[in-house]
Amino acid sequence: MRTYGQYCPIARGAELFAERWTPLIIRNLYLGCETFGEILAGAPGLSRTLLTQRLQQLERVGIVASAPKGHGRGHRYRLTSSGQDLFKVCETLGEWGARWLEIAPENLDPYVALWSMCNALRSERLPDRRVVIRFDFTGYRPHERYWLLIEQGETEICKTYPGLDEDLYITADAEAFVKWHAGQLTWVQATRDSQIQLEGPSWLVRAFPQWNSRSMFAHVKPDPSVGKAIVRTPT
């Protein structure tokens, strides 16, 4: 790990926190990810090798603790008191990003929004039977399709057909879906002009938007200046 060579707490903290992927690993652990696979699933693009290195580094400095699984191979990870305190930095950074940064086209990965939504579903509102939902996302990269399985309060995202009957079909523009989860669009706005379309039993169509507890930063409203071009007057 490279060092700034300064005693300043900002410099020393940044040496750890500003490492690529570290804030997302801390975020995923805070959201309840415990296993290597769960942490990896919430960070598309992060390699297994780099995640191993980051977890080892965070354990060495006391931010993360691990213990062998009770059954099977591998370990379970959790944030220590130090890690919980460091998440406050993630939270402040997220609030700043929600207020001052525009959601650009390269930020519109619908899988990340779906993963985030599944980690914050209102379990008390989920159906008491198995439900399989197919998502078809448009307007981002090539056409993307995922399946969400809900059973006994547990959720799983599948990237291939799970071999089960589908109960609800959702076709969504990626931008509308991401901004709805992020709190920048209401459900009425997101479904306007068929940006998000649902097909299935009426009770599921009505219930689906009620499951989403939205992003933890949905309460942060973007500054009015975000997204507006800055025009410089020639001198």
mmCIF file of C-alpha atoms in Angstrom:
data_model
loop_
_atom_site.group_PDB
_atom_site.id
_atom_site.type_symbol
_atom_site.label_atom_id
_atom_site.label_comp_id
_atom_site.label_asym_id
_atom_site.label_seq_id
_atom_site.Cartn_x
_atom_site.Cartn_y
_atom_site.Cartn_z
ATOM 1 C CA MET A 1 0.000 0.000 0.000
ATOM 2 C CA ARG A 2 1.400 3.384 -0.983
ATOM 3 C CA THR A 3 1.665 6.019 1.716
ATOM 4 C CA TYR A 4 1.523 9.805 1.728
ATOM 5 C CA GLY A 5 4.183 9.860 4.430
ATOM 6 C CA GLN A 6 2.198 12.328 6.536
ATOM 7 C CA TYR A 7 0.958 12.194 10.123
ATOM 8 C CA CYS A 8 -2.252 14.009 9.086
ATOM 9 C CA PRO A 9 -5.293 11.815 9.935
ATOM 10 C CA ILE A 10 -6.865 12.669 6.579
ATOM 11 C CA ALA A 11 -3.777 11.371 4.779
ATOM 12 C CA ARG A 12 -3.544 8.230 6.914
ATOM 13 C CA GLY A 13 -7.271 7.511 6.585
ATOM 14 C CA ALA A 14 -7.200 8.085 2.835
ATOM 15 C CA GLU A 15 -4.375 5.569 2.448
ATOM 16 C CA LEU A 16 -6.925 2.906 3.393
ATOM 17 C CA PHE A 17 -10.254 4.340 2.349
ATOM 18 C CA ALA A 18 -9.202 5.730 -1.036
ATOM 19 C CA GLU A 19 -8.021 2.332 -2.313
ATOM 20 C CA ARG A 20 -10.115 1.254 -5.311
ATOM 21 C CA TRP A 21 -13.136 -0.902 -4.315
ATOM 22 C CA THR A 22 -12.560 -0.497 -0.563
ATOM 23 C CA PRO A 23 -15.555 1.846 0.021
ATOM 24 C CA LEU A 24 -17.848 -0.566 -1.862
ATOM 25 C CA ILE A 25 -16.611 -3.541 0.146
ATOM 26 C CA ILE A 26 -17.327 -1.633 3.350
ATOM 27 C CA ARG A 27 -20.744 -0.636 1.994
ATOM 28 C CA ASN A 28 -21.625 -4.230 1.116
ATOM 29 C CA LEU A 29 -20.589 -5.492 4.540
ATOM 30 C CA TYR A 30 -22.681 -2.781 6.177
ATOM 31 C CA LEU A 31 -25.686 -3.812 4.055
ATOM 32 C CA GLY A 32 -25.479 -7.339 5.410
ATOM 33 C CA CYS A 33 -23.203 -9.224 3.013
ATOM 34 C CA GLU A 34 -21.297 -11.813 5.025
ATOM 35 C CA THR A 35 -19.685 -14.237 2.605
ATOM 36 C CA PHE A 36 -17.045 -13.728 -0.068
ATOM 37 C CA GLY A 37 -19.623 -14.457 -2.783
ATOM 38 C CA GLU A 38 -22.186 -12.030 -1.375
ATOM 39 C CA ILE A 39 -19.631 -9.215 -1.216
ATOM 40 C CA LEU A 40 -18.498 -9.981 -4.767
ATOM 41 C CA ALA A 41 -22.060 -10.069 -6.131
ATOM 42 C CA GLY A 42 -22.619 -6.484 -5.028
ATOM 43 C CA ALA A 43 -19.492 -5.191 -6.762
ATOM 44 C CA PRO A 44 -19.650 -6.079 -10.478
ATOM 45 C CA GLY A 45 -16.193 -5.714 -12.003
ATOM 46 C CA LEU A 46 -14.278 -6.545 -8.830
ATOM 47 C CA SER A 47 -12.052 -9.586 -9.333
ATOM 48 C CA ARG A 48 -11.828 -12.413 -6.825
ATOM 49 C CA THR A 49 -8.074 -11.838 -6.472
ATOM 50 C CA LEU A 50 -8.444 -8.155 -5.661
ATOM 51 C CA LEU A 51 -11.305 -8.796 -3.216
ATOM 52 C CA THR A 52 -9.107 -11.332 -1.403
ATOM 53 C CA GLN A 53 -6.316 -8.746 -1.168
ATOM 54 C CA ARG A 54 -8.639 -5.997 0.073
ATOM 55 C CA LEU A 55 -10.245 -8.207 2.731
ATOM 56 C CA GLN A 56 -6.831 -9.290 3.991
ATOM 57 C CA GLN A 57 -5.717 -5.666 4.141
ATOM 58 C CA LEU A 58 -8.867 -4.577 6.004
ATOM 59 C CA GLU A 59 -8.451 -7.444 8.470
ATOM 60 C CA ARG A 60 -4.840 -6.490 9.161
ATOM 61 C CA VAL A 61 -5.825 -2.980 10.223
ATOM 62 C CA GLY A 62 -8.845 -4.136 12.250
ATOM 63 C CA ILE A 63 -11.645 -2.806 10.018
ATOM 64 C CA VAL A 64 -12.985 -6.266 9.126
ATOM 65 C CA ALA A 65 -13.097 -9.475 11.157
ATOM 66 C CA SER A 66 -13.667 -12.979 9.820
ATOM 67 C CA ALA A 67 -14.522 -16.388 11.204
ATOM 68 C CA PRO A 68 -14.868 -19.821 9.543
ATOM 69 C CA LYS A 69 -18.374 -20.715 8.429
ATOM 70 C CA GLY A 70 -20.239 -23.077 10.716
ATOM 71 C CA HIS A 71 -20.841 -25.399 7.781
ATOM 72 C CA GLY A 72 -18.909 -25.702 4.544
ATOM 73 C CA ARG A 73 -15.793 -23.938 3.351
ATOM 74 C CA GLY A 74 -14.950 -20.273 3.514
ATOM 75 C CA HIS A 75 -15.378 -17.520 6.046
ATOM 76 C CA ARG A 76 -17.971 -15.030 7.202
ATOM 77 C CA TYR A 77 -16.976 -11.392 7.360
ATOM 78 C CA ARG A 78 -18.250 -8.493 9.424
ATOM 79 C CA LEU A 79 -17.315 -4.914 10.158
ATOM 80 C CA THR A 80 -15.625 -4.300 13.491
ATOM 81 C CA SER A 81 -16.355 -1.201 15.588
ATOM 82 C CA SER A 82 -13.647 0.511 13.558
ATOM 83 C CA GLY A 83 -15.356 -0.596 10.329
ATOM 84 C CA GLN A 84 -18.767 0.575 11.508
ATOM 85 C CA ASP A 85 -17.231 3.954 12.286
ATOM 86 C CA LEU A 86 -15.577 4.050 8.855
ATOM 87 C CA PHE A 87 -18.950 3.442 7.209
ATOM 88 C CA LYS A 88 -19.935 6.922 8.416
ATOM 89 C CA VAL A 89 -17.380 8.209 5.905
ATOM 90 C CA CYS A 90 -19.109 6.131 3.188
ATOM 91 C CA GLU A 91 -22.439 7.590 4.249
ATOM 92 C CA THR A 92 -21.182 11.172 4.121
ATOM 93 C CA LEU A 93 -19.561 10.527 0.738
ATOM 94 C CA GLY A 94 -22.808 9.021 -0.553
ATOM 95 C CA GLU A 95 -24.846 12.008 0.602
ATOM 96 C CA TRP A 96 -22.405 14.341 -1.120
ATOM 97 C CA GLY A 97 -22.543 12.279 -4.333
ATOM 98 C CA ALA A 98 -26.365 12.181 -4.289
ATOM 99 C CA ARG A 99 -26.509 15.957 -3.853
ATOM 100 C CA TRP A 100 -23.779 17.111 -6.213
ATOM 101 C CA LEU A 101 -23.200 14.440 -8.883
ATOM 102 C CA GLU A 102 -25.479 13.661 -11.805
ATOM 103 C CA ILE A 103 -26.389 10.042 -12.577
ATOM 104 C CA ALA A 104 -24.552 9.736 -15.889
ATOM 105 C CA PRO A 105 -25.198 7.101 -18.597
ATOM 106 C CA GLU A 106 -22.189 5.067 -17.449
ATOM 107 C CA ASN A 107 -23.775 4.828 -13.974
ATOM 108 C CA LEU A 108 -26.986 3.180 -15.182
ATOM 109 C CA ASP A 109 -26.169 -0.473 -14.502
ATOM 110 C CA PRO A 110 -29.622 -1.926 -13.714
ATOM 111 C CA TYR A 111 -28.115 -4.993 -12.025
ATOM 112 C CA VAL A 112 -26.590 -2.795 -9.308
ATOM 113 C CA ALA A 113 -29.957 -1.102 -8.705
ATOM 114 C CA LEU A 114 -31.701 -4.490 -8.574
ATOM 115 C CA TRP A 115 -29.056 -5.868 -6.191
ATOM 116 C CA SER A 116 -29.362 -2.793 -3.991
ATOM 117 C CA MET A 117 -33.148 -3.048 -3.978
ATOM 118 C CA CYS A 118 -32.992 -6.723 -2.956
ATOM 119 C CA ASN A 119 -30.778 -5.840 0.000
ATOM 120 C CA ALA A 120 -33.351 -3.327 1.222
ATOM 121 C CA LEU A 121 -36.683 -4.992 0.457
ATOM 122 C CA ARG A 122 -39.389 -4.470 3.049
ATOM 123 C CA SER A 123 -39.582 -8.044 4.255
ATOM 124 C CA GLU A 124 -42.869 -7.460 6.087
ATOM 125 C CA ARG A 125 -44.521 -6.616 2.749
ATOM 126 C CA LEU A 126 -43.210 -9.569 0.754
ATOM 127 C CA PRO A 127 -45.658 -12.328 -0.266
ATOM 128 C CA ASP A 128 -45.774 -15.483 1.838
ATOM 129 C CA ARG A 129 -45.441 -17.683 -1.247
ATOM 130 C CA ARG A 130 -42.698 -18.162 -3.798
ATOM 131 C CA VAL A 131 -42.660 -15.471 -6.476
ATOM 132 C CA VAL A 132 -40.471 -15.388 -9.584
ATOM 133 C CA ILE A 133 -40.069 -12.056 -11.380
ATOM 134 C CA ARG A 134 -38.405 -11.641 -14.754
ATOM 135 C CA PHE A 135 -36.750 -8.302 -15.497
ATOM 136 C CA ASP A 136 -35.959 -7.146 -19.017
ATOM 137 C CA PHE A 137 -33.882 -3.965 -18.991
ATOM 138 C CA THR A 138 -33.640 -1.757 -22.058
ATOM 139 C CA GLY A 139 -31.701 1.396 -22.882
ATOM 140 C CA TYR A 140 -28.412 0.221 -21.310
ATOM 141 C CA ARG A 141 -25.727 -1.714 -23.167
ATOM 142 C CA PRO A 142 -27.291 -4.752 -24.871
ATOM 143 C CA HIS A 143 -30.634 -6.051 -23.634
ATOM 144 C CA GLU A 144 -30.199 -7.466 -20.120
ATOM 145 C CA ARG A 145 -32.420 -10.048 -18.400
ATOM 146 C CA TYR A 146 -32.486 -11.177 -14.766
ATOM 147 C CA TRP A 147 -34.779 -13.187 -12.530
ATOM 148 C CA LEU A 148 -35.638 -12.343 -8.933
ATOM 149 C CA LEU A 149 -36.677 -15.232 -6.698
ATOM 150 C CA ILE A 150 -38.545 -14.442 -3.490
ATOM 151 C CA GLU A 151 -39.334 -17.224 -1.045
ATOM 152 C CA GLN A 152 -39.886 -17.141 2.724
ATOM 153 C CA GLY A 153 -38.502 -13.619 2.947
ATOM 154 C CA GLU A 154 -35.261 -14.576 1.153
ATOM 155 C CA THR A 155 -34.286 -13.168 -2.240
ATOM 156 C CA GLU A 156 -31.938 -14.308 -4.978
ATOM 157 C CA ILE A 157 -31.003 -12.703 -8.279
ATOM 158 C CA CYS A 158 -30.386 -15.133 -11.146
ATOM 159 C CA LYS A 159 -28.558 -14.239 -14.346
ATOM 160 C CA THR A 160 -29.815 -17.400 -16.074
ATOM 161 C CA TYR A 161 -33.310 -18.864 -16.223
ATOM 162 C CA PRO A 162 -33.938 -20.642 -12.894
ATOM 163 C CA GLY A 163 -36.303 -23.205 -14.406
ATOM 164 C CA LEU A 164 -39.348 -22.009 -12.445
ATOM 165 C CA ASP A 165 -42.689 -20.595 -13.564
ATOM 166 C CA GLU A 166 -42.552 -16.814 -13.875
ATOM 167 C CA ASP A 167 -45.224 -14.880 -11.957
ATOM 168 C CA LEU A 168 -44.470 -11.296 -12.984
ATOM 169 C CA TYR A 169 -42.810 -9.777 -16.042
ATOM 170 C CA ILE A 170 -41.182 -6.347 -15.799
ATOM 171 C CA THR A 171 -39.796 -4.466 -18.775
ATOM 172 C CA ALA A 172 -37.957 -1.355 -17.681
ATOM 173 C CA ASP A 173 -35.866 1.415 -19.130
ATOM 174 C CA ALA A 174 -32.626 1.194 -17.118
ATOM 175 C CA GLU A 175 -32.501 4.925 -16.417
ATOM 176 C CA ALA A 176 -36.065 5.027 -15.091
ATOM 177 C CA PHE A 177 -35.499 1.966 -12.885
ATOM 178 C CA VAL A 178 -32.222 3.284 -11.443
ATOM 179 C CA LYS A 179 -33.620 6.755 -10.766
ATOM 180 C CA TRP A 180 -36.765 5.293 -9.173
ATOM 181 C CA HIS A 181 -34.666 3.243 -6.762
ATOM 182 C CA ALA A 182 -32.379 6.231 -6.146
ATOM 183 C CA GLY A 183 -35.370 8.365 -5.175
ATOM 184 C CA GLN A 184 -35.100 10.748 -8.109
ATOM 185 C CA LEU A 185 -38.363 9.541 -9.671
ATOM 186 C CA THR A 186 -41.668 8.580 -8.086
ATOM 187 C CA TRP A 187 -43.359 5.364 -9.194
ATOM 188 C CA VAL A 188 -45.890 7.416 -11.154
ATOM 189 C CA GLN A 189 -43.080 9.250 -12.965
ATOM 190 C CA ALA A 190 -41.120 6.041 -13.568
ATOM 191 C CA THR A 191 -44.101 4.235 -15.111
ATOM 192 C CA ARG A 192 -45.179 7.225 -17.192
ATOM 193 C CA ASP A 193 -44.932 6.682 -20.960
ATOM 194 C CA SER A 194 -44.374 2.949 -20.297
ATOM 195 C CA GLN A 195 -40.808 3.468 -19.032
ATOM 196 C CA ILE A 196 -41.537 0.614 -16.621
ATOM 197 C CA GLN A 197 -44.187 -1.932 -17.615
ATOM 198 C CA LEU A 198 -45.530 -4.763 -15.455
ATOM 199 C CA GLU A 199 -47.444 -7.796 -16.678
ATOM 200 C CA GLY A 200 -48.920 -10.365 -14.334
ATOM 201 C CA PRO A 201 -51.590 -10.833 -11.652
ATOM 202 C CA SER A 202 -53.061 -7.513 -10.547
ATOM 203 C CA TRP A 203 -52.153 -8.092 -6.901
ATOM 204 C CA LEU A 204 -48.486 -8.514 -7.813
ATOM 205 C CA VAL A 205 -48.525 -5.489 -10.111
ATOM 206 C CA ARG A 206 -49.927 -3.378 -7.270
ATOM 207 C CA ALA A 207 -47.635 -4.851 -4.621
ATOM 208 C CA PHE A 208 -44.269 -4.665 -6.387
ATOM 209 C CA PRO A 209 -43.533 -0.934 -5.940
ATOM 210 C CA GLN A 210 -44.386 -1.235 -2.231
ATOM 211 C CA TRP A 211 -41.507 -3.675 -1.637
ATOM 212 C CA ASN A 212 -38.786 -1.187 -2.562
ATOM 213 C CA SER A 213 -37.513 0.764 0.437
ATOM 214 C CA ARG A 214 -35.362 2.819 -1.976
ATOM 215 C CA SER A 215 -31.705 3.734 -1.742
ATOM 216 C CA MET A 216 -30.359 4.835 1.640
ATOM 217 C CA PHE A 217 -29.701 8.188 -0.081
ATOM 218 C CA ALA A 218 -33.159 8.580 -1.606
ATOM 219 C CA HIS A 219 -33.892 11.333 0.907
ATOM 220 C CA VAL A 220 -31.077 13.493 -0.498
ATOM 221 C CA LYS A 221 -32.311 15.843 -3.185
ATOM 222 C CA PRO A 222 -29.887 16.790 -5.966
ATOM 223 C CA ASP A 223 -28.762 20.388 -5.908
ATOM 224 C CA PRO A 224 -30.637 22.448 -8.540
ATOM 225 C CA SER A 225 -27.352 23.174 -10.322
ATOM 226 C CA VAL A 226 -26.598 19.478 -10.960
ATOM 227 C CA GLY A 227 -26.818 18.584 -14.633
ATOM 228 C CA LYS A 228 -26.799 22.151 -15.848
ATOM 229 C CA ALA A 229 -24.038 23.099 -18.230
ATOM 230 C CA ILE A 230 -21.656 25.803 -17.076
ATOM 231 C CA VAL A 231 -21.370 28.542 -19.692
ATOM 232 C CA ARG A 232 -18.150 30.536 -19.487
ATOM 233 C CA THR A 233 -18.105 34.051 -20.821
ATOM 234 C CA PRO A 234 -15.092 34.779 -23.047
ATOM 235 C CA THR A 235 -12.703 37.318 -21.586
#
